Amino acid sequence: MNFFQKYSKFTTPALGLALAMGFTACSDEDDPIPTPPAAESNIVEIAADTPDFSTLVTAVETAGLVETLSSDGPFTVFAPTNAAFEAFLEENNLTADALLGMEGLGDVLTYHVLAGEAMAANLEAGRLNTVADAPIFVSIAENGNVWINGNTRVVQTDIDASNGVIHVLDFVLMPPSENIAEMVIAATEAETPEFTQLLAALQRADLAGAFMGGFEDDFTVFAPTDAAFMALYEALEVDGIEDIDVETLTAVLQLHVIGNTRAFSQDLRDGMEVATLGGAEITVDLTAMTVGGAPLNSDSLNMLATNGVIHVIDAVILPEMAEEEDDDMEG
């Protein structure tokens, strides 16, 4: 498994495009859970009476959370279906037994639970703190679809329970365990290495430490591939990152980072202009699928870290590219 496969779960090229543009609509198959006529049952009872939640119920029982989720609450539960669990197991090469025996299963399950009742109409884009003491991140696509952490869609909402509400998911949420710097380093050590040039650039510009934070930080990083850097070296007629002066390199790297924001693909809008760390603005073009003139890699969007989100791009953003795209959008 290469780095992109590890961190870009459930993202195909077609889905990546849909994620960025927000054009994925709910189908009849996305609403498999019959909605109870009245909130007479608690969350656990509703789940136990719903065949498509059988894997979730087994996991809740195994983790010893039945009593908690049967209490007065109120709670908001983002509930993966059996199909969501199957997709998660397949993507992670796990068996159901391995899942149930996973260390920290309770933490994974409580990452799907909010304290308090949040109906769909009250969900807004941004972070929500879970009872697992790690936040989830809500995005509202342009068509109104609700996404969690960029790669998991809410396919049914507002199943009312006596002690809260259930929203149905098409994948299992996993709290991130690595920050952006750690993810970049892990990529360089993967079976198929990636981001070796990005890491070298960050180290040369003394910026790697800026991306070592946790949930308290919010960065959006557009991360060029090694091939993107190699194309840059060829265009500049240099041998490598060491041949680019630090001041220029720092300015270029800052064009790839939005500070104080986790912008998932569903948060992007065509023509949106966003301010980068250095103050310069780059433009999102969803028709061309570019940001700052650099092509978005639709296979590798929404790679969640503790301190932000990474989107892979297939070119290095340069000041003149960003300026040209701004002129094109204005024209």
Short mmCIF file of C-alpha atoms in Angstrom, two decimals:
data_model
loop_
_atom_site.label_atom_id
_atom_site.label_comp_id
_atom_site.label_asym_id
_atom_site.label_seq_id
_atom_site.Cartn_x
_atom_site.Cartn_y
_atom_site.Cartn_z
CA MET A 1 0.00 0.00 0.00
CA ASN A 2 1.43 3.38 -0.95
CA PHE A 3 1.01 6.61 0.98
CA PHE A 4 -1.94 7.91 -1.03
CA GLN A 5 -3.84 4.63 -0.63
CA LYS A 6 -3.32 4.77 3.13
CA TYR A 7 -4.59 8.31 3.62
CA SER A 8 -7.08 8.69 0.77
CA LYS A 9 -9.60 6.06 1.78
CA PHE A 10 -12.61 5.54 -0.44
CA THR A 11 -11.58 8.18 -2.99
CA THR A 12 -11.65 7.25 -6.66
CA PRO A 13 -10.88 9.74 -9.42
CA ALA A 14 -14.58 10.15 -10.17
CA LEU A 15 -15.43 10.54 -6.51
CA GLY A 16 -12.56 12.95 -6.02
CA LEU A 17 -14.06 15.20 -8.68
CA ALA A 18 -17.47 14.94 -7.07
CA LEU A 19 -15.98 15.75 -3.68
CA ALA A 20 -14.35 18.87 -4.97
CA MET A 21 -17.41 20.11 -6.81
CA GLY A 22 -20.02 18.93 -4.34
CA PHE A 23 -22.23 17.37 -7.01
CA THR A 24 -22.87 13.98 -5.38
CA ALA A 25 -26.57 13.54 -4.78
CA CYS A 26 -28.38 11.18 -2.45
CA SER A 27 -30.01 8.19 -4.11
CA ASP A 28 -32.86 6.02 -2.89
CA GLU A 29 -30.27 3.48 -1.78
CA ASP A 30 -28.78 6.10 0.55
CA ASP A 31 -31.90 6.02 2.76
CA PRO A 32 -32.09 2.36 3.86
CA ILE A 33 -33.03 3.00 7.49
CA PRO A 34 -36.75 3.20 8.27
CA THR A 35 -37.42 6.26 10.42
CA PRO A 36 -39.35 5.38 13.62
CA PRO A 37 -42.71 7.16 13.88
CA ALA A 38 -41.96 8.55 17.35
CA ALA A 39 -38.98 8.89 19.66
CA GLU A 40 -40.06 6.17 22.08
CA SER A 41 -36.83 4.16 21.87
CA ASN A 42 -33.33 5.18 22.83
CA ILE A 43 -30.37 5.20 20.45
CA VAL A 44 -29.22 1.68 21.30
CA GLU A 45 -32.73 0.25 21.01
CA ILE A 46 -33.25 1.85 17.60
CA ALA A 47 -29.89 0.54 16.38
CA ALA A 48 -30.64 -2.96 17.74
CA ASP A 49 -33.98 -2.99 15.92
CA THR A 50 -32.36 -1.92 12.64
CA PRO A 51 -30.73 -4.78 10.68
CA ASP A 52 -28.41 -2.41 8.82
CA PHE A 53 -26.84 -1.35 12.11
CA SER A 54 -26.00 -4.89 13.30
CA THR A 55 -22.22 -4.43 12.99
CA LEU A 56 -22.41 -1.14 14.86
CA VAL A 57 -24.45 -2.74 17.64
CA THR A 58 -21.95 -5.59 17.99
CA ALA A 59 -19.11 -3.08 18.20
CA VAL A 60 -20.96 -0.98 20.80
CA GLU A 61 -21.62 -4.10 22.88
CA THR A 62 -17.99 -5.22 22.59
CA ALA A 63 -16.71 -1.79 23.64
CA GLY A 64 -19.04 -1.71 26.65
CA LEU A 65 -20.91 1.39 25.52
CA VAL A 66 -24.48 0.10 25.66
CA GLU A 67 -25.23 1.58 29.07
CA THR A 68 -23.71 4.94 28.16
CA LEU A 69 -25.63 5.28 24.90
CA SER A 70 -28.83 4.13 26.59
CA SER A 71 -28.60 6.84 29.24
CA ASP A 72 -30.51 10.12 29.16
CA GLY A 73 -27.91 11.94 27.10
CA PRO A 74 -28.82 13.62 24.89
CA PHE A 75 -26.39 12.39 22.23
CA THR A 76 -25.87 12.83 18.52
CA VAL A 77 -24.62 9.61 16.95
CA PHE A 78 -23.15 9.44 13.45
CA ALA A 79 -23.91 5.79 12.72
CA PRO A 80 -22.07 3.81 10.00
CA THR A 81 -24.17 1.19 8.24
CA ASN A 82 -23.07 -2.41 7.77
CA ALA A 83 -21.97 -1.48 4.25
CA ALA A 84 -19.92 1.38 5.70
CA PHE A 85 -18.15 -1.05 8.03
CA GLU A 86 -17.56 -3.50 5.17
CA ALA A 87 -15.97 -0.74 3.08
CA PHE A 88 -13.82 0.31 6.04
CA LEU A 89 -12.64 -3.25 6.67
CA GLU A 90 -11.80 -3.77 2.99
CA GLU A 91 -9.88 -0.51 2.71
CA ASN A 92 -7.86 -1.32 5.83
CA ASN A 93 -7.37 -5.04 5.13
CA LEU A 94 -9.12 -5.93 8.39
CA THR A 95 -11.53 -8.67 9.39
CA ALA A 96 -14.58 -8.08 11.54
CA ASP A 97 -12.88 -9.99 14.38
CA ALA A 98 -9.82 -7.75 14.09
CA LEU A 99 -12.05 -4.69 14.25
CA LEU A 100 -13.83 -5.92 17.36
CA GLY A 101 -10.49 -6.75 18.96
CA MET A 102 -8.93 -3.43 18.00
CA GLU A 103 -7.21 -1.56 20.79
CA GLY A 104 -9.06 1.71 21.21
CA LEU A 105 -12.32 0.44 19.69
CA GLY A 106 -14.21 2.50 22.24
CA ASP A 107 -12.35 5.63 21.18
CA VAL A 108 -13.22 4.98 17.54
CA LEU A 109 -16.89 4.55 18.39
CA THR A 110 -17.09 7.58 20.67
CA TYR A 111 -15.48 9.59 17.84
CA HIS A 112 -18.90 9.17 16.23
CA VAL A 113 -20.75 10.67 19.21
CA LEU A 114 -21.45 14.26 20.20
CA ALA A 115 -22.71 15.37 23.59
CA GLY A 116 -26.03 17.08 22.96
CA GLU A 117 -28.62 16.78 20.21
CA ALA A 118 -27.62 18.25 16.84
CA MET A 119 -30.38 17.97 14.27
CA ALA A 120 -29.43 18.23 10.59
CA ALA A 121 -30.76 21.79 10.35
CA ASN A 122 -28.33 22.81 13.10
CA LEU A 123 -25.22 21.28 11.52
CA GLU A 124 -22.87 23.96 10.23
CA ALA A 125 -19.50 23.76 8.54
CA GLY A 126 -16.62 23.60 10.98
CA ARG A 127 -15.39 21.53 13.90
CA LEU A 128 -17.56 19.63 16.34
CA ASN A 129 -16.09 18.17 19.51
CA THR A 130 -16.85 14.51 20.09
CA VAL A 131 -16.98 12.64 23.38
CA ALA A 132 -13.71 10.99 22.27
CA ASP A 133 -12.02 14.34 22.93
CA ALA A 134 -11.10 14.66 19.26
CA PRO A 135 -13.02 16.87 16.83
CA ILE A 136 -14.78 15.94 13.63
CA PHE A 137 -15.04 18.43 10.79
CA VAL A 138 -18.29 19.14 8.98
CA SER A 139 -18.43 20.38 5.40
CA ILE A 140 -21.54 21.42 3.50
CA ALA A 141 -21.20 20.81 -0.23
CA GLU A 142 -22.67 23.28 -2.71
CA ASN A 143 -25.62 20.93 -3.29
CA GLY A 144 -26.35 20.76 0.44
CA ASN A 145 -24.86 17.33 1.13
CA VAL A 146 -23.20 17.01 4.54
CA TRP A 147 -19.73 15.46 4.75
CA ILE A 148 -17.58 14.57 7.75
CA ASN A 149 -13.77 14.83 7.58
CA GLY A 150 -13.97 15.25 3.83
CA ASN A 151 -14.39 11.55 2.95
CA THR A 152 -17.53 10.38 4.75
CA ARG A 153 -21.03 11.41 3.67
CA VAL A 154 -24.12 11.73 5.81
CA VAL A 155 -26.67 9.74 3.80
CA GLN A 156 -29.65 10.03 6.15
CA THR A 157 -30.42 12.45 8.93
CA ASP A 158 -32.63 13.03 11.95
CA ILE A 159 -33.58 9.55 13.13
CA ASP A 160 -35.12 10.75 16.37
CA ALA A 161 -34.47 8.85 19.59
CA SER A 162 -35.66 9.41 23.14
CA ASN A 163 -32.12 10.33 24.17
CA GLY A 164 -30.87 12.09 21.05
CA VAL A 165 -30.64 11.73 17.30
CA ILE A 166 -28.94 9.44 14.77
CA HIS A 167 -27.42 10.49 11.45
CA VAL A 168 -26.36 7.71 9.06
CA LEU A 169 -22.88 7.52 7.49
CA ASP A 170 -21.49 5.74 4.43
CA PHE A 171 -18.05 5.13 5.98
CA VAL A 172 -16.41 4.75 9.39
CA LEU A 173 -14.75 7.80 10.93
CA MET A 174 -11.22 7.43 12.27
CA PRO A 175 -9.59 10.14 14.39
CA PRO A 176 -6.29 11.26 12.86
CA SER A 177 -3.19 10.32 14.81
CA GLU A 178 -0.49 12.20 12.87
CA ASN A 179 0.11 15.86 12.21
CA ILE A 180 0.94 17.24 8.78
CA ALA A 181 4.71 17.05 9.29
CA GLU A 182 4.46 13.46 10.48
CA MET A 183 2.31 12.53 7.47
CA VAL A 184 4.83 14.05 5.09
CA ILE A 185 7.68 12.19 6.79
CA ALA A 186 5.67 8.94 6.70
CA ALA A 187 5.15 9.42 2.97
CA THR A 188 8.89 9.65 2.39
CA GLU A 189 9.33 6.32 4.21
CA ALA A 190 6.52 4.49 2.39
CA GLU A 191 7.09 1.52 0.10
CA THR A 192 6.53 3.92 -2.77
CA PRO A 193 8.09 7.13 -1.39
CA GLU A 194 6.36 10.45 -1.93
CA PHE A 195 6.84 14.05 -0.73
CA THR A 196 10.62 13.63 -0.46
CA GLN A 197 11.12 16.96 -2.22
CA LEU A 198 8.39 18.68 -0.22
CA LEU A 199 10.04 17.55 3.00
CA ALA A 200 13.44 18.75 1.75
CA ALA A 201 11.89 22.11 0.83
CA LEU A 202 10.22 22.50 4.24
CA GLN A 203 13.46 21.63 6.01
CA ARG A 204 15.53 24.00 3.86
CA ALA A 205 13.08 26.85 4.56
CA ASP A 206 12.93 25.88 8.25
CA LEU A 207 9.14 25.50 8.06
CA ALA A 208 8.67 21.84 9.03
CA GLY A 209 8.27 22.73 12.70
CA ALA A 210 5.28 24.93 11.91
CA PHE A 211 3.30 21.82 10.99
CA MET A 212 4.01 19.75 14.11
CA GLY A 213 0.95 20.90 16.07
CA GLY A 214 -2.24 19.14 17.07
CA PHE A 215 -5.98 19.74 16.95
CA GLU A 216 -5.53 23.30 18.17
CA ASP A 217 -4.14 24.23 14.73
CA ASP A 218 -5.94 24.48 11.41
CA PHE A 219 -3.96 24.39 8.17
CA THR A 220 -4.92 23.59 4.60
CA VAL A 221 -1.89 22.39 2.67
CA PHE A 222 -1.74 21.93 -1.10
CA ALA A 223 1.11 19.44 -1.29
CA PRO A 224 3.07 19.06 -4.57
CA THR A 225 4.19 15.57 -5.53
CA ASP A 226 7.81 14.68 -6.16
CA ALA A 227 7.05 14.71 -9.89
CA ALA A 228 5.79 18.28 -9.54
CA PHE A 229 9.07 19.36 -7.96
CA MET A 230 11.08 17.54 -10.62
CA ALA A 231 9.18 19.42 -13.32
CA LEU A 232 9.97 22.66 -11.49
CA TYR A 233 13.69 21.86 -11.34
CA GLU A 234 13.70 21.15 -15.05
CA ALA A 235 11.89 24.41 -15.82
CA LEU A 236 14.32 26.37 -13.64
CA GLU A 237 17.30 24.42 -14.99
CA VAL A 238 18.52 23.55 -11.51
CA ASP A 239 19.57 20.24 -9.99
CA GLY A 240 17.43 20.34 -6.87
CA ILE A 241 16.00 22.19 -3.92
CA GLU A 242 19.42 23.31 -2.72
CA ASP A 243 19.79 25.43 -5.84
CA ILE A 244 16.77 27.59 -4.94
CA ASP A 245 17.52 30.42 -2.52
CA VAL A 246 15.77 30.21 0.83
CA GLU A 247 13.85 33.50 0.53
CA THR A 248 12.33 32.50 -2.80
CA LEU A 249 11.63 28.97 -1.58
CA THR A 250 9.88 30.25 1.55
CA ALA A 251 7.64 32.54 -0.49
CA VAL A 252 6.74 29.67 -2.83
CA LEU A 253 5.95 27.26 0.02
CA GLN A 254 3.72 29.85 1.70
CA LEU A 255 1.59 29.92 -1.47
CA HIS A 256 0.68 26.31 -0.70
CA VAL A 257 -0.74 26.91 2.79
CA ILE A 258 -3.94 28.47 4.07
CA GLY A 259 -3.70 29.30 7.75
CA ASN A 260 -6.44 29.07 10.38
CA THR A 261 -8.66 27.05 8.05
CA ARG A 262 -9.34 23.40 7.25
CA ALA A 263 -10.74 23.70 3.75
CA PHE A 264 -11.97 20.30 2.62
CA SER A 265 -12.82 19.80 -1.04
CA GLN A 266 -16.53 20.24 -0.30
CA ASP A 267 -15.77 23.68 1.15
CA LEU A 268 -14.18 24.90 -2.07
CA ARG A 269 -16.22 27.01 -4.47
CA ASP A 270 -15.50 27.88 -8.08
CA GLY A 271 -13.77 31.24 -8.30
CA MET A 272 -13.04 31.37 -4.58
CA GLU A 273 -9.99 33.46 -3.73
CA VAL A 274 -8.15 32.40 -0.60
CA ALA A 275 -5.35 34.16 1.25
CA THR A 276 -2.22 32.07 1.80
CA LEU A 277 0.32 32.29 4.61
CA GLY A 278 2.41 34.91 2.86
CA GLY A 279 -0.64 37.10 2.23
CA ALA A 280 -0.89 36.40 -1.50
CA GLU A 281 -4.20 35.06 -2.80
CA ILE A 282 -4.70 31.95 -4.92
CA THR A 283 -7.83 31.15 -6.87
CA VAL A 284 -9.86 27.93 -6.94
CA ASP A 285 -11.00 26.89 -10.41
CA LEU A 286 -13.27 23.87 -10.18
CA THR A 287 -13.90 23.82 -13.92
CA ALA A 288 -10.21 23.22 -14.57
CA MET A 289 -9.79 21.48 -11.18
CA THR A 290 -6.89 23.72 -10.21
CA VAL A 291 -5.86 25.83 -7.25
CA GLY A 292 -3.41 28.64 -7.84
CA GLY A 293 -3.03 27.24 -11.36
CA ALA A 294 -1.82 23.84 -10.11
CA PRO A 295 -3.92 20.75 -10.92
CA LEU A 296 -5.63 19.11 -7.96
CA ASN A 297 -4.91 15.38 -7.74
CA SER A 298 -8.47 14.07 -7.51
CA ASP A 299 -7.24 10.72 -6.16
CA SER A 300 -5.74 12.35 -3.09
CA LEU A 301 -7.96 14.99 -1.57
CA ASN A 302 -8.99 15.47 2.06
CA MET A 303 -6.09 13.72 3.77
CA LEU A 304 -6.86 14.51 7.40
CA ALA A 305 -4.17 15.31 9.96
CA THR A 306 -4.49 16.36 13.58
CA ASN A 307 -3.59 19.93 12.63
CA GLY A 308 -5.17 20.30 9.21
CA VAL A 309 -5.89 18.73 5.86
CA ILE A 310 -3.70 17.94 2.85
CA HIS A 311 -4.74 18.07 -0.79
CA VAL A 312 -2.19 16.70 -3.26
CA ILE A 313 -1.43 18.80 -6.33
CA ASP A 314 0.45 17.90 -9.48
CA ALA A 315 2.42 21.12 -9.92
CA VAL A 316 4.24 23.58 -7.69
CA ILE A 317 2.30 26.83 -7.31
CA LEU A 318 4.44 29.77 -8.38
CA PRO A 319 3.62 33.48 -7.95
CA GLU A 320 3.23 34.00 -11.69
CA MET A 321 0.87 30.99 -11.95
CA ALA A 322 -1.37 32.39 -9.22
CA GLU A 323 -1.38 35.84 -10.84
CA GLU A 324 -2.19 34.42 -14.29
CA GLU A 325 -5.10 32.42 -12.88
CA ASP A 326 -6.46 35.50 -11.11
CA ASP A 327 -6.34 37.39 -14.43
CA ASP A 328 -8.07 34.51 -16.26
CA MET A 329 -10.87 34.33 -13.69
CA GLU A 330 -11.40 38.11 -13.83
CA GLY A 331 -11.44 38.01 -17.63
#
